[in-house]
Amino acid sequence: MKTELSMVGRRAPKIDAVKLVTGRATFTDDVEMRGLLHAKVLKSPHAHARILSIDTSRASEIPGVHAVITHRDVPRNPYTSAGQSWPEPSPYDMYVLDRKVRFHGDAVAAVAAETPEIAEAALEAIGVEYEELPAVTDFRQSMGAGAPIIHDEPESYGIYDASRNIAAHIDVEAGDVEKGFRLADVIVENEFDVQYQQHTCLEPHVTIAFLDEDRRLVLRTSTQIPYHCRRMVAFALGIPVRNVHVLKPRVGGGFGNKQEVVTEPIAAVLAMKTGRPVKLEYTRADEFTIARNRHPQHITLKTGVRRDGSIVANALSVLTNTGPYGTHALTVTGNTGTKPLPLYRAANMKFYADIVYTNLPIAAAFRGYGAPQGFFAMEVHMDEVAEALGIEPLEFRRMNHIRVGDTDLMSAAAGEGAGKKPRVIHSCGLPECIERGAEAIGWYQKRGRPGDGPIKRGVGMCILMQGSGVAGDELAGAALKMNEDASFNLMVGSADIGTGSDTSLAQIAAEVLGVPLENILIKSGDTDDISFDYGAYASSTAYITGMCVLKASEDARQQIVAAAARMMDEDPEGLLVHDEKVTSLSGKSVTLQEVALECLYGESKTVIIGKGSHATKESPPPFVAMFAEVEVDTETGQVRPVEIVTAVDVGRAINPDICEGQVEGAVAQGLGYALTEEILVDADGRVLNPTFMDYKIFCAADMPTLTTILVEAEEPTGPFGAKSVAEIAINGPAPAISNAIYDAVGVRLHSLPMTPEKVLAALDCRGER
Amino acid sequence: MKIAVTVNGTREEWDVAPAETLLDALRDHGYRGAKRVCESGECGACAVIVDGLAIDACIRLAAQSDGSQITTVEGLETADGLHPVQEAFTANGAIQCGFCIPGMVVTAANYLEMNPQPTEDDIRHVFIGNLCRCTGYKKPVEAVLASVSEEVGRRED
Ligand code: FES
Ligand code: FES
């Protein structure tokens, strides 16, 4: 077998780059649709209310209005909008339209009309009578006695304790933490608070729904989860799965916000009702108010250590605000504990969480999936633990981090992997990441040198791990067909939402089949294809779908070898497929094109179709050591990130440009989370900053220098040794910057975002000013 | 009302509503490279060049553009191939989802006409009006620099 790789590991330009850079690529809304109707949703003006009556008669009579729907017009099938494998571990607590509204902006009714303006006018003509209910707008009050019950409807199920507004609950222990704490020489305890963060995908949620000539429902939609979407919409509407066809065009970013069924059900109902194509597109304000967000949390960490630096007990507890619906409630918070806790070796660990409902914006999946919250807390806390022991923080991490051969004690205990086989670490490039990252930032030269003057400098670091897919709960199916010119149609169910997965997957196929990249014609995310996939989430595509494409390509390769062996009258053993030909040890060769023509039109009359299906119990973690250098202005409290160094163990970089791009983008989003981004909500639960002007994401001029170091600790279970890369780096900026601020000015920030106000307040407390 | 515009060298007559934005008019007439993201001039995804200057088409009325010369992202490519900025974005891994990319490319191409030898800092500041949620801006900025450097071409590692 060939050992030199020719396609894997190359910085190949993305296969969709040219159409994207010329504006030819078609996103959901970039097609012409004859007879298209525009949908608009009537939104609740209250945080919590019962709908007593709705009068749609006036709205329906407006010329150009084709349909007005309310809860009376939709099936009452409880569902969750969380795009997860069936049966979803999120509570079934949503309805396409309901008799009750549970947050500002919750859907009350929807219309489809000839123009957006007519649709707006129709919304204004709908008369609704509400009975306002007391609302919970502080998640610390959700479980309190006398708090209004947000899900009092009997049909919802899967809620941990609806009577106390608890959507989900976690209580797991490995070993015995109480015993562990008794063995400790030092116990450190800290509390942390994190905010709502908005994904701000540039392309909003948008769906065009229509009926095809067979009266099947087609959803052309901006989604990360084409197959889950098909099943979930079918179940929610009570129609057969075979009557739904989901098409994912190019997608303008997802980050978890589109691991949700959001605009699809209402668009579907309106299309079925009118028989016309219907577009439902969120505005930017909708994205900020009624789409999804990262969960706010309050986190407590308690760690017991011995004088020698070993950790004897580690306990993390969380209170999470899921908003009015429990989409991803259990599993996101599951990751808040199960990702950071096992990073540090300790015989005794405990993880406790309540995920509670509020009448606030909806929280759900967001890149990192609970881990950014957990790592912010853990990695600032571990700096403080190291300090309490008088051990240099980088050294403390070197002493205690997980290594090859270790078992991840939390993996089997909570969240989506619950009850499954514990994860064993087969690859870990963390020592190299720490080494090279420290070198790149100048750790030993810069640490502890804040400088004189009002602007201080500091460096901080953190270490991270993530997963590659949901452990024990991933599946991908792909197929590949050979054409006359040795090109291959590759069909995968995964969704390239900008991540470059179409390109990485094509590189894997091209590598195995010995052809240039342009010979792979990939089609992804069409549920009518010979493919299947759980979708683009949990950093799964390169690892899971990648292995599946590897298998399908191997299957095709074997068929090619068999055909070539017949043609050359050679033993298939020992034949090599490379450079668009098949060669034998004795020096004979046939081109792949000759093989293809012979198969399709010669004696053998065979269509070469390779197929693959891949599932695994593994979810090998990628690792990161991240280093931040900051300037802190002690007069204004302004924190300016100067440089972020990310050394990341990706197993194998299938395409280094794509890997670096994932890291750089994740760092930028993580910087916003650390310093500037926060959805602000007033006492009534109304979002106060639904624009880019008032919700500050990093722009080009704000960015620090980014240095990305790819470390390749080959993962034996991954395609060509690859693990994941998409999410992990987003966990790092917040703790690394908080630790750097401490190095610069000696105050600990435990609350995100680390605004100038908070920095100044902390400095004032310390009497630093 | 009727307006006449020249889009990517082709003269067109459009019937537009008084409140219609240039972005909506362009998209309605098949120029869908410019994207609708914020509709308030905050993100640059809708950028097009009007009479020599890149502007946000979402905050300009179509009616204001009567008689204008407009270049959209679709018009940057010529018979000789991609614009150097497009070439460099493609070659340097600067594109992720691509939703912001038409606006970035149009903005950069227009800026380079005025400043053919920009510094990294210049480009970072030009891109203040172009939000991107995917790339962290590093590769797009590098791509613009690469497009004006001697050796526009593939880096291969
Ligand atoms: S859509 Fe025009 S600036 Fe954002
Ligand atoms: S590439 Fe996705 S927003 Fe810029």
Coordinates of C-alpha atoms and ligand atoms in Angstrom, one line a residue, chain B residues 35 37-39 41-44 46 56 58, ligand 1:
Chain B
K35 CA -26.3 39.5 0.4
V37 CA -27.7 40.4 6.3
C38 CA -28.5 43.4 8.5
E39 CA -30.3 45.9 6.2
G41 CA -25.5 49.4 6.9
E42 CA -23.6 47.6 9.6
C43 CA -22.1 44.5 8.0
G44 CA -21.1 45.2 4.4
C46 CA -24.4 44.0 0.4
D56 CA -23.8 49.4 1.3
C58 CA -29.1 48.1 1.7
Ligands
FES1 S1 -27.0 44.1 4.6 FE1 -26.2 46.0 4.0 S2 -24.8 46.5 5.4 FE2 -25.6 44.7 6.2

